[in-house]
Amino acid sequence: MKRLLFLLLALLALCLPARALDIPAELDGAVKQFSSNKLANVIISRYAHLCANSEIKFNCDVRSIDFSFLSDSDLTILLDNILNGAYKSAEKSEERFIDMSIGSFNEAYVVLNVRHSVDGSPDIKNSERAARISKIIQKYGGQASFDCADERIF
């Protein structure tokens, strides 16, 4: 039921003005404040909740980042694809963790790093998920890299 409510909040964020996204009282504890962007908070909170229920250690450090340069749909595609892939890999792995950080570089670039446990070497570079992530990042003049050097951390 909470997953449905998270998805509804994400859809509301795409369709309604910002004031309509005031979190209902019954979900107040479910959506955590990771950033100043309510849509990012809903998406990240969803995966934090999934990880907690699956006994996956979830760490998230989002610095003061202005996501306004991204459209809501691009932000949703980017965060959901990155976190969904990390969650699926961590869920199957022995170590079971996801570390996510979003910060800036020279106050001009947004840097999003996600490290997660994985058993084996995933072939993400040739996946549809990587193509969607890369397309969004390239649309805004950025670069994406996918590395799994030791077959344990991606």
PDB file of C-alpha atoms in Angstrom, residues 95-151:
ATOM      1  CA  GLU A  95      26.920  -7.749   1.445  1.00  0.00           C
ATOM      2  CA  ARG A  96      23.571  -5.960   0.758  1.00  0.00           C
ATOM      3  CA  PHE A  97      24.252  -2.231   0.712  1.00  0.00           C
ATOM      4  CA  ILE A  98      23.585   0.902  -1.354  1.00  0.00           C
ATOM      5  CA  ASP A  99      25.569   4.132  -0.898  1.00  0.00           C
ATOM      6  CA  MET A 100      24.299   7.148  -2.814  1.00  0.00           C
ATOM      7  CA  SER A 101      25.734  10.654  -2.841  1.00  0.00           C
ATOM      8  CA  ILE A 102      24.711  13.698  -4.830  1.00  0.00           C
ATOM      9  CA  GLY A 103      26.912  16.760  -4.667  1.00  0.00           C
ATOM     10  CA  SER A 104      28.401  19.435  -6.846  1.00  0.00           C
ATOM     11  CA  PHE A 105      31.769  20.022  -8.455  1.00  0.00           C
ATOM     12  CA  ASN A 106      32.987  23.592  -8.993  1.00  0.00           C
ATOM     13  CA  GLU A 107      29.407  24.727  -8.294  1.00  0.00           C
ATOM     14  CA  ALA A 108      28.661  24.047 -11.971  1.00  0.00           C
ATOM     15  CA  TYR A 109      28.287  20.289 -12.147  1.00  0.00           C
ATOM     16  CA  VAL A 110      26.051  17.852 -10.305  1.00  0.00           C
ATOM     17  CA  VAL A 111      27.844  14.630  -9.401  1.00  0.00           C
ATOM     18  CA  LEU A 112      25.705  11.594  -8.610  1.00  0.00           C
ATOM     19  CA  ASN A 113      27.544   8.536  -7.288  1.00  0.00           C
ATOM     20  CA  VAL A 114      25.895   5.253  -6.426  1.00  0.00           C
ATOM     21  CA  ARG A 115      27.865   2.314  -5.091  1.00  0.00           C
ATOM     22  CA  HIS A 116      26.134  -0.931  -4.272  1.00  0.00           C
ATOM     23  CA  SER A 117      26.930  -4.503  -3.506  1.00  0.00           C
ATOM     24  CA  VAL A 118      26.797  -7.012  -6.318  1.00  0.00           C
ATOM     25  CA  ASP A 119      27.815 -10.622  -6.688  1.00  0.00           C
ATOM     26  CA  GLY A 120      29.532 -11.197 -10.011  1.00  0.00           C
ATOM     27  CA  SER A 121      30.122  -8.716 -12.797  1.00  0.00           C
ATOM     28  CA  PRO A 122      26.910  -7.159 -14.130  1.00  0.00           C
ATOM     29  CA  ASP A 123      26.573  -6.299 -17.808  1.00  0.00           C
ATOM     30  CA  ILE A 124      24.903  -2.959 -17.155  1.00  0.00           C
ATOM     31  CA  LYS A 125      26.799  -1.099 -19.887  1.00  0.00           C
ATOM     32  CA  ASN A 126      24.731  -2.831 -22.558  1.00  0.00           C
ATOM     33  CA  SER A 127      21.396  -2.719 -20.734  1.00  0.00           C
ATOM     34  CA  GLU A 128      18.274  -0.684 -21.439  1.00  0.00           C
ATOM     35  CA  ARG A 129      18.594   0.823 -17.961  1.00  0.00           C
ATOM     36  CA  ALA A 130      22.093   2.150 -18.735  1.00  0.00           C
ATOM     37  CA  ALA A 131      20.845   3.509 -22.059  1.00  0.00           C
ATOM     38  CA  ARG A 132      18.016   5.424 -20.321  1.00  0.00           C
ATOM     39  CA  ILE A 133      20.368   6.786 -17.653  1.00  0.00           C
ATOM     40  CA  SER A 134      23.005   7.799 -20.219  1.00  0.00           C
ATOM     41  CA  LYS A 135      20.423   9.448 -22.470  1.00  0.00           C
ATOM     42  CA  ILE A 136      19.143  11.687 -19.656  1.00  0.00           C
ATOM     43  CA  ILE A 137      22.655  12.579 -18.511  1.00  0.00           C
ATOM     44  CA  GLN A 138      23.837  13.357 -22.053  1.00  0.00           C
ATOM     45  CA  LYS A 139      20.706  15.462 -22.673  1.00  0.00           C
ATOM     46  CA  TYR A 140      22.026  17.861 -20.024  1.00  0.00           C
ATOM     47  CA  GLY A 141      25.643  17.761 -21.234  1.00  0.00           C
ATOM     48  CA  GLY A 142      26.899  15.264 -18.661  1.00  0.00           C
ATOM     49  CA  GLN A 143      28.787  11.992 -18.749  1.00  0.00           C
ATOM     50  CA  ALA A 144      27.876   8.616 -17.284  1.00  0.00           C
ATOM     51  CA  SER A 145      30.267   5.857 -16.302  1.00  0.00           C
ATOM     52  CA  PHE A 146      29.481   2.353 -15.087  1.00  0.00           C
ATOM     53  CA  ASP A 147      32.305   0.443 -13.394  1.00  0.00           C
ATOM     54  CA  CYS A 148      32.528  -2.841 -11.519  1.00  0.00           C
ATOM     55  CA  ALA A 149      36.219  -3.460 -11.085  1.00  0.00           C
ATOM     56  CA  ASP A 150      36.189  -6.111  -8.372  1.00  0.00           C
ATOM     57  CA  GLU A 151      32.901  -7.988  -9.041  1.00  0.00           C
TER      58      GLU A 151
END
